[in-house]
Amino acid sequence: MDITFCCADTNADEWLPGLRAALPEATITLWQAGAPPARYAIVWQPPRQFFAEQLQLRALFNMGAGVDALMGPHLSPNTLVVRLNDAGMADQMAEYVCHALIRHFREFAAYDQDMAQRQWTYREPLPREQFPVGVMGLGALGERVARAVGVFGFPVRGWSRSAKQITGVECFSASEGFAPFLRGTRVLVNMLPLTAETESILNRSTLSQLQRGAVLINVARGRHLVEEDLQPLLDGGQLAAAVLDVFRQEPLPADHPFWSDSRITITPHTAARTLFQETVAQISGKLRALERGEAIAGVVDMQRGY
Ligand code: NDP
Ligand code: OXD
């Protein structure tokens, strides 16, 4: 089994020994331009030249959950694209979203300001029924997030492409379910994959349908949000705050207006990181299953784009 490894922003000195230890029967090499064609690849945002040269791949393993950076006509139709399924990311997403939600609900930003001025100020508890949380995307990560939010007693709603039943979550689906889902949501969490259907789905029109004083938590992809629509919605009070982990341009440019807006919390695409042990175990297990001719989870449907 020959495997080429081509992962941007990834420490190959750590990953290659880990993968070789998990797959001693394989030959695993760091991809470089002109390398011979391999049967399998492990990638994260590979350059176009990689696709131009690696034309005989049986399967391409993405080192993340989102495959948007891989999609396009450069992919051979004979290559399976396999994404990470959870691999330790669902718990991280649940932590991130619950933190952002509770920080807003319990007004911790206001307490930070009070503390800076040595002020001892009580704030009245807010009724949690007034903070229904809506999770867009109920897949490997979104379902975990929805369940985690439910533990704190917030009303939870979810929206997905196909109809779902999840205990404790009011589920909506497809385009006809979108408007009722938005209407009853105050805290909107985006956990969708980026596809032709979901690009720019967070915009003036959709965000205006949320309950007034809404909060946006975008932990999926920057291209889901029409960035220029955000600050006018905050100015008008339709949105009270936004917590953004992902941006159209990453790193977020130093002169971007979001940096200086105290209503917007920015983190550097870190909501759920690819974890070494879980990822090595998942990819090596799937590679072996494929070699045995077994079906594996996480194969991307190229028509749907996720
Ligand atoms: P999944 O593929 O498991 O789940 C995707 C969910 O979105 C499914 O419920 C799917 O519906 C739903 N969906 C897709 N298209 C539509 C649509 N047009 N309308 C309504 N619902 C739709 O993905 P994951 O949960 O594993 O990951 C989600 C995304 O999170 C990734 O694609 C990635 O972009 C992002 N991510 C961000 C990270 C970060 O650190 N910020 C880290 C990891 C991932 P159905 O169930 O019916 O198919
Ligand atoms: C992913 C990511 O898609 O880290 O896994 O964004």
Short mmCIF file of C-alpha atoms and ligand atoms in Angstrom, two decimals:
data_model
loop_
_atom_site.label_atom_id
_atom_site.label_comp_id
_atom_site.label_asym_id
_atom_site.label_seq_id
_atom_site.Cartn_x
_atom_site.Cartn_y
_atom_site.Cartn_z
CA MET A 1 0.00 0.00 0.00
CA ASP A 2 1.70 3.24 -1.07
CA ILE A 3 0.47 6.47 0.44
CA THR A 4 1.46 10.04 -0.31
CA PHE A 5 1.08 12.67 2.43
CA CYS A 6 0.38 16.25 1.33
CA CYS A 7 -0.96 18.41 4.13
CA ALA A 8 -0.62 22.19 4.32
CA ASP A 9 0.04 23.72 7.77
CA THR A 10 0.70 20.29 9.26
CA ASN A 11 3.84 19.08 10.99
CA ALA A 12 4.94 16.16 8.79
CA ASP A 13 7.73 15.33 11.27
CA GLU A 14 5.05 14.36 13.77
CA TRP A 15 2.41 12.88 11.45
CA LEU A 16 4.59 10.71 9.20
CA PRO A 17 6.13 8.65 12.06
CA GLY A 18 2.68 8.30 13.65
CA LEU A 19 1.11 7.07 10.42
CA ARG A 20 4.03 4.74 9.70
CA ALA A 21 3.74 3.22 13.17
CA ALA A 22 -0.02 2.68 12.69
CA LEU A 23 0.42 1.24 9.17
CA PRO A 24 3.73 -0.68 9.16
CA GLU A 25 2.67 -2.56 6.02
CA ALA A 26 2.42 0.72 4.03
CA THR A 27 5.02 2.89 2.33
CA ILE A 28 4.19 6.46 3.31
CA THR A 29 6.09 9.35 1.73
CA LEU A 30 5.90 13.11 1.89
CA TRP A 31 4.51 14.37 -1.43
CA GLN A 32 6.71 16.57 -3.56
CA ALA A 33 6.27 17.78 -7.12
CA GLY A 34 7.11 15.02 -9.59
CA ALA A 35 6.59 12.19 -7.05
CA PRO A 36 5.40 8.90 -8.61
CA PRO A 37 1.64 8.20 -8.56
CA ALA A 38 0.39 6.69 -5.29
CA ARG A 39 -2.64 4.50 -4.54
CA TYR A 40 -3.79 6.52 -1.54
CA ALA A 41 -3.28 10.09 -0.35
CA ILE A 42 -3.70 11.84 2.98
CA VAL A 43 -4.25 15.53 2.34
CA TRP A 44 -5.19 18.92 3.70
CA GLN A 45 -5.61 21.71 1.15
CA PRO A 46 -3.18 20.22 -1.41
CA PRO A 47 -1.96 22.42 -4.29
CA ARG A 48 -3.46 22.04 -7.80
CA GLN A 49 -0.19 20.47 -8.98
CA PHE A 50 -0.85 17.56 -6.62
CA PHE A 51 -4.10 16.74 -8.45
CA ALA A 52 -2.53 17.27 -11.85
CA GLU A 53 0.10 14.63 -11.05
CA GLN A 54 -1.71 12.14 -8.79
CA LEU A 55 -4.14 10.72 -11.31
CA GLN A 56 -4.34 7.12 -10.10
CA LEU A 57 -5.53 7.60 -6.55
CA ARG A 58 -8.01 5.05 -5.26
CA ALA A 59 -8.86 7.19 -2.26
CA LEU A 60 -8.02 10.60 -0.89
CA PHE A 61 -8.26 10.99 2.91
CA ASN A 62 -8.97 14.52 4.04
CA MET A 63 -7.41 15.53 7.36
CA GLY A 64 -10.53 17.44 8.30
CA ALA A 65 -14.32 17.18 8.24
CA GLY A 66 -14.94 19.83 5.58
CA VAL A 67 -13.98 18.88 2.03
CA ASP A 68 -14.82 22.14 0.26
CA ALA A 69 -11.13 22.84 -0.51
CA LEU A 70 -10.92 19.55 -2.42
CA MET A 71 -13.97 19.88 -4.64
CA GLY A 72 -13.74 20.70 -8.32
CA PRO A 73 -13.19 19.31 -11.80
CA HIS A 74 -9.53 18.52 -11.00
CA LEU A 75 -10.68 15.46 -8.99
CA SER A 76 -10.69 12.17 -10.86
CA PRO A 77 -14.18 10.57 -10.80
CA ASN A 78 -12.53 7.26 -9.87
CA THR A 79 -11.05 8.59 -6.63
CA LEU A 80 -13.01 8.20 -3.39
CA VAL A 81 -12.89 11.29 -1.20
CA VAL A 82 -13.05 10.39 2.48
CA ARG A 83 -13.50 12.95 5.25
CA LEU A 84 -12.91 12.72 8.98
CA ASN A 85 -15.99 11.62 10.93
CA ASP A 86 -15.84 13.34 14.30
CA ALA A 87 -12.37 11.98 15.25
CA GLY A 88 -12.54 14.01 18.45
CA MET A 89 -13.88 17.17 16.80
CA ALA A 90 -17.49 16.83 17.98
CA ASP A 91 -16.57 17.25 21.66
CA GLN A 92 -14.44 20.29 20.82
CA MET A 93 -17.30 21.85 18.84
CA ALA A 94 -19.68 21.22 21.72
CA GLU A 95 -17.25 22.95 24.12
CA TYR A 96 -16.80 25.93 21.82
CA VAL A 97 -20.50 26.47 21.15
CA CYS A 98 -21.61 25.96 24.76
CA HIS A 99 -18.92 28.39 25.89
CA ALA A 100 -20.01 31.04 23.39
CA LEU A 101 -23.68 30.54 24.22
CA ILE A 102 -23.24 30.66 27.99
CA ARG A 103 -20.82 33.57 27.82
CA HIS A 104 -23.54 35.56 26.05
CA PHE A 105 -26.48 34.27 28.11
CA ARG A 106 -24.72 34.90 31.46
CA GLU A 107 -23.41 38.30 30.24
CA PHE A 108 -19.78 37.55 31.03
CA ALA A 109 -18.55 40.29 28.69
CA ALA A 110 -20.40 42.84 30.85
CA TYR A 111 -18.84 41.36 34.01
CA ASP A 112 -15.40 41.66 32.36
CA GLN A 113 -16.09 45.35 31.82
CA ASP A 114 -17.30 45.75 35.42
CA MET A 115 -14.19 44.07 36.72
CA ALA A 116 -11.98 46.42 34.71
CA GLN A 117 -13.68 49.28 36.61
CA ARG A 118 -13.72 47.45 40.01
CA GLN A 119 -17.50 47.48 39.95
CA TRP A 120 -19.63 44.96 41.87
CA THR A 121 -22.85 44.82 39.83
CA TYR A 122 -25.58 42.18 39.88
CA ARG A 123 -27.47 41.46 36.71
CA GLU A 124 -30.91 39.86 36.73
CA PRO A 125 -30.99 36.23 35.55
CA LEU A 126 -32.39 35.89 32.03
CA PRO A 127 -35.00 33.21 31.28
CA ARG A 128 -33.36 30.52 29.18
CA GLU A 129 -36.66 29.83 27.36
CA GLN A 130 -36.01 33.16 25.66
CA PHE A 131 -32.79 31.84 24.10
CA PRO A 132 -33.82 29.05 21.73
CA VAL A 133 -30.70 27.71 20.01
CA GLY A 134 -30.90 26.63 16.36
CA VAL A 135 -28.20 24.39 14.91
CA MET A 136 -27.84 24.40 11.12
CA GLY A 137 -26.49 21.00 10.09
CA LEU A 138 -27.15 17.93 12.21
CA GLY A 139 -24.27 15.74 11.07
CA ALA A 140 -21.36 14.29 13.00
CA LEU A 141 -20.63 17.64 14.66
CA GLY A 142 -24.00 19.42 14.63
CA GLU A 143 -25.88 16.64 16.38
CA ARG A 144 -23.30 16.54 19.18
CA VAL A 145 -23.57 20.32 19.55
CA ALA A 146 -27.37 20.20 19.67
CA ARG A 147 -27.32 17.54 22.38
CA ALA A 148 -24.72 19.43 24.41
CA VAL A 149 -26.75 22.65 24.35
CA GLY A 150 -29.81 20.69 25.47
CA VAL A 151 -28.00 19.58 28.63
CA PHE A 152 -28.16 23.18 29.89
CA GLY A 153 -31.91 23.33 29.37
CA PHE A 154 -32.00 25.72 26.39
CA PRO A 155 -34.73 24.96 23.85
CA VAL A 156 -32.89 23.32 20.92
CA ARG A 157 -33.84 23.22 17.28
CA GLY A 158 -31.99 21.79 14.32
CA TRP A 159 -32.12 22.04 10.55
CA SER A 160 -30.77 19.53 8.07
CA ARG A 161 -31.28 18.46 4.50
CA SER A 162 -33.01 15.16 5.31
CA ALA A 163 -35.64 14.80 8.06
CA LYS A 164 -34.30 13.68 11.47
CA GLN A 165 -35.59 12.69 14.87
CA ILE A 166 -33.30 13.55 17.77
CA THR A 167 -34.59 13.35 21.32
CA GLY A 168 -34.79 16.82 22.84
CA VAL A 169 -34.25 18.61 19.52
CA GLU A 170 -37.06 20.11 17.45
CA CYS A 171 -36.02 19.10 13.95
CA PHE A 172 -36.69 20.96 10.69
CA SER A 173 -35.51 19.95 7.26
CA ALA A 174 -35.12 20.98 3.64
CA SER A 175 -35.94 24.37 2.14
CA GLU A 176 -39.54 24.36 3.44
CA GLY A 177 -38.29 23.91 7.00
CA PHE A 178 -35.78 26.75 6.84
CA ALA A 179 -38.05 29.76 7.48
CA PRO A 180 -39.87 28.19 10.48
CA PHE A 181 -36.49 27.06 11.85
CA LEU A 182 -35.09 30.60 11.62
CA ARG A 183 -38.23 32.26 13.01
CA GLY A 184 -38.05 30.37 16.30
CA THR A 185 -34.27 30.73 16.76
CA ARG A 186 -32.42 33.33 18.81
CA VAL A 187 -28.93 31.81 18.92
CA LEU A 188 -27.97 30.51 15.47
CA VAL A 189 -25.11 28.00 15.23
CA ASN A 190 -23.79 27.22 11.76
CA MET A 191 -22.48 23.65 11.38
CA LEU A 192 -23.18 23.17 7.67
CA PRO A 193 -20.69 21.99 5.08
CA LEU A 194 -19.79 24.59 2.43
CA THR A 195 -21.49 23.60 -0.83
CA ALA A 196 -23.07 25.39 -3.78
CA GLU A 197 -26.37 25.28 -1.84
CA THR A 198 -25.06 26.64 1.44
CA GLU A 199 -22.61 29.33 0.29
CA SER A 200 -23.67 32.79 1.59
CA ILE A 201 -26.61 31.25 3.49
CA LEU A 202 -25.96 33.63 6.41
CA ASN A 203 -27.04 36.94 4.93
CA ARG A 204 -29.22 39.98 5.60
CA SER A 205 -32.40 38.19 4.55
CA THR A 206 -31.90 34.97 6.53
CA LEU A 207 -30.44 36.62 9.65
CA SER A 208 -33.34 39.11 9.67
CA GLN A 209 -35.75 36.21 10.15
CA LEU A 210 -34.21 35.28 13.52
CA GLN A 211 -35.69 36.52 16.77
CA ARG A 212 -34.58 40.08 17.54
CA GLY A 213 -31.38 40.41 19.56
CA ALA A 214 -30.07 37.21 17.97
CA VAL A 215 -26.56 35.81 18.28
CA LEU A 216 -24.68 34.23 15.39
CA ILE A 217 -22.09 31.53 16.07
CA ASN A 218 -20.33 30.57 12.82
CA VAL A 219 -18.01 27.61 13.25
CA ALA A 220 -18.36 26.08 9.78
CA ARG A 221 -16.87 28.11 6.91
CA GLY A 222 -16.29 31.81 6.27
CA ARG A 223 -18.00 31.66 2.89
CA HIS A 224 -21.29 30.82 4.56
CA LEU A 225 -21.51 34.43 5.78
CA VAL A 226 -21.98 37.53 3.66
CA GLU A 227 -19.57 39.53 5.78
CA GLU A 228 -20.74 42.99 4.72
CA ASP A 229 -24.26 42.19 5.99
CA LEU A 230 -23.15 41.51 9.55
CA GLN A 231 -22.33 44.92 11.03
CA PRO A 232 -25.50 46.67 9.72
CA LEU A 233 -27.55 43.94 11.47
CA LEU A 234 -25.60 44.51 14.69
CA ASP A 235 -26.02 48.29 14.35
CA GLY A 236 -29.78 47.91 13.95
CA GLY A 237 -30.13 45.60 16.95
CA GLN A 238 -31.41 42.62 14.95
CA LEU A 239 -28.20 40.87 16.03
CA ALA A 240 -26.77 41.40 19.51
CA ALA A 241 -23.45 39.63 18.95
CA ALA A 242 -21.51 37.33 16.67
CA VAL A 243 -18.91 34.70 17.47
CA LEU A 244 -16.88 33.85 14.39
CA ASP A 245 -14.25 31.13 14.07
CA VAL A 246 -14.05 31.15 10.27
CA PHE A 247 -13.69 33.88 7.65
CA ARG A 248 -13.71 34.39 3.90
CA GLN A 249 -10.01 35.24 4.09
CA GLU A 250 -7.90 33.40 6.67
CA PRO A 251 -5.92 34.63 8.48
CA LEU A 252 -8.35 37.52 8.88
CA PRO A 253 -6.52 40.58 7.46
CA ALA A 254 -5.26 43.03 10.11
CA ASP A 255 -7.35 45.87 8.64
CA HIS A 256 -10.61 43.90 8.62
CA PRO A 257 -13.41 45.88 10.36
CA PHE A 258 -14.44 42.87 12.48
CA TRP A 259 -11.26 43.16 14.59
CA SER A 260 -12.31 46.47 16.11
CA ASP A 261 -15.97 45.64 16.72
CA SER A 262 -16.54 44.68 20.37
CA ARG A 263 -19.80 42.92 19.45
CA ILE A 264 -17.85 40.38 17.40
CA THR A 265 -15.72 37.67 18.99
CA ILE A 266 -12.99 36.29 16.73
CA THR A 267 -11.09 33.02 17.04
CA PRO A 268 -8.55 31.74 14.48
CA HIS A 269 -10.33 28.72 12.91
CA THR A 270 -9.73 26.65 15.98
CA ALA A 271 -13.19 25.55 17.14
CA ALA A 272 -12.39 21.89 16.48
CA ARG A 273 -8.84 20.86 15.66
CA THR A 274 -7.68 17.70 13.92
CA LEU A 275 -6.42 15.52 16.77
CA PHE A 276 -3.35 13.37 16.14
CA GLN A 277 -4.20 10.05 17.80
CA GLU A 278 -7.87 9.94 16.83
CA THR A 279 -7.09 10.91 13.24
CA VAL A 280 -4.26 8.42 12.76
CA ALA A 281 -6.49 5.67 14.20
CA GLN A 282 -9.45 6.61 12.00
CA ILE A 283 -7.53 6.95 8.74
CA SER A 284 -5.45 3.81 9.27
CA GLY A 285 -8.60 1.82 10.16
CA LYS A 286 -10.37 3.02 7.02
CA LEU A 287 -7.36 2.33 4.79
CA ARG A 288 -7.20 -1.25 6.02
CA ALA A 289 -10.96 -1.68 5.59
CA LEU A 290 -10.72 -0.45 1.99
CA GLU A 291 -7.88 -2.86 1.29
CA ARG A 292 -10.09 -5.69 2.60
CA GLY A 293 -12.83 -4.53 0.24
CA GLU A 294 -15.14 -3.31 3.02
CA ALA A 295 -17.37 -0.23 2.97
CA ILE A 296 -16.23 2.72 5.08
CA ALA A 297 -17.99 5.71 6.65
CA GLY A 298 -17.31 9.26 5.56
CA VAL A 299 -17.12 8.78 1.78
CA VAL A 300 -18.12 12.11 0.24
CA ASP A 301 -21.10 12.18 -2.10
CA MET A 302 -19.69 14.25 -4.97
CA GLN A 303 -23.14 15.30 -6.17
CA ARG A 304 -24.13 16.75 -2.78
CA GLY A 305 -20.63 18.13 -2.16
CA TYR A 306 -20.26 16.78 1.40
P1 NDP B 1 -21.62 16.26 8.16
O1 NDP B 1 -21.48 16.00 6.71
O2 NDP B 1 -21.56 15.10 9.12
O3 NDP B 1 -23.00 17.00 8.44
C1 NDP B 1 -23.49 18.01 7.61
C2 NDP B 1 -24.91 18.36 8.03
O4 NDP B 1 -25.34 19.47 7.24
C3 NDP B 1 -25.90 17.22 7.77
O5 NDP B 1 -26.85 17.17 8.80
C4 NDP B 1 -26.56 17.65 6.46
O6 NDP B 1 -27.89 17.16 6.29
C5 NDP B 1 -26.58 19.15 6.63
N1 NDP B 1 -26.70 19.83 5.33
C6 NDP B 1 -25.85 19.78 4.27
N2 NDP B 1 -26.31 20.51 3.25
C7 NDP B 1 -27.49 21.04 3.67
C8 NDP B 1 -28.45 21.87 3.06
N3 NDP B 1 -28.32 22.32 1.80
N4 NDP B 1 -29.55 22.22 3.77
C9 NDP B 1 -29.71 21.75 5.04
N5 NDP B 1 -28.83 20.94 5.68
C10 NDP B 1 -27.73 20.60 4.99
O7 NDP B 1 -20.51 17.34 8.54
P2 NDP B 1 -19.77 17.55 9.95
O8 NDP B 1 -20.80 17.69 11.01
O9 NDP B 1 -18.72 16.54 10.13
O10 NDP B 1 -19.03 18.95 9.68
C11 NDP B 1 -19.76 20.12 9.35
C12 NDP B 1 -18.82 21.22 8.90
O11 NDP B 1 -18.13 21.78 10.02
C13 NDP B 1 -17.67 20.82 7.98
O12 NDP B 1 -18.11 20.67 6.66
C14 NDP B 1 -16.70 21.97 8.14
O13 NDP B 1 -16.95 22.97 7.19
C15 NDP B 1 -17.00 22.51 9.54
N6 NDP B 1 -15.87 22.31 10.46
C16 NDP B 1 -15.28 23.41 11.04
C17 NDP B 1 -14.26 23.25 11.93
C18 NDP B 1 -13.67 24.42 12.65
O14 NDP B 1 -12.71 24.25 13.38
N7 NDP B 1 -14.22 25.60 12.52
C19 NDP B 1 -13.73 21.93 12.27
C20 NDP B 1 -14.43 20.85 11.64
C21 NDP B 1 -15.47 21.05 10.74
P3 NDP B 1 -28.17 15.58 6.17
O15 NDP B 1 -27.91 15.01 7.55
O16 NDP B 1 -29.58 15.48 5.78
O17 NDP B 1 -27.20 15.05 5.15
C1 OXD B 2 -12.29 20.85 9.23
C2 OXD B 2 -11.70 22.08 9.76
O1 OXD B 2 -13.06 20.91 8.28
O2 OXD B 2 -10.78 21.98 10.61
O3 OXD B 2 -12.00 19.78 9.79
O4 OXD B 2 -12.12 23.17 9.40
#
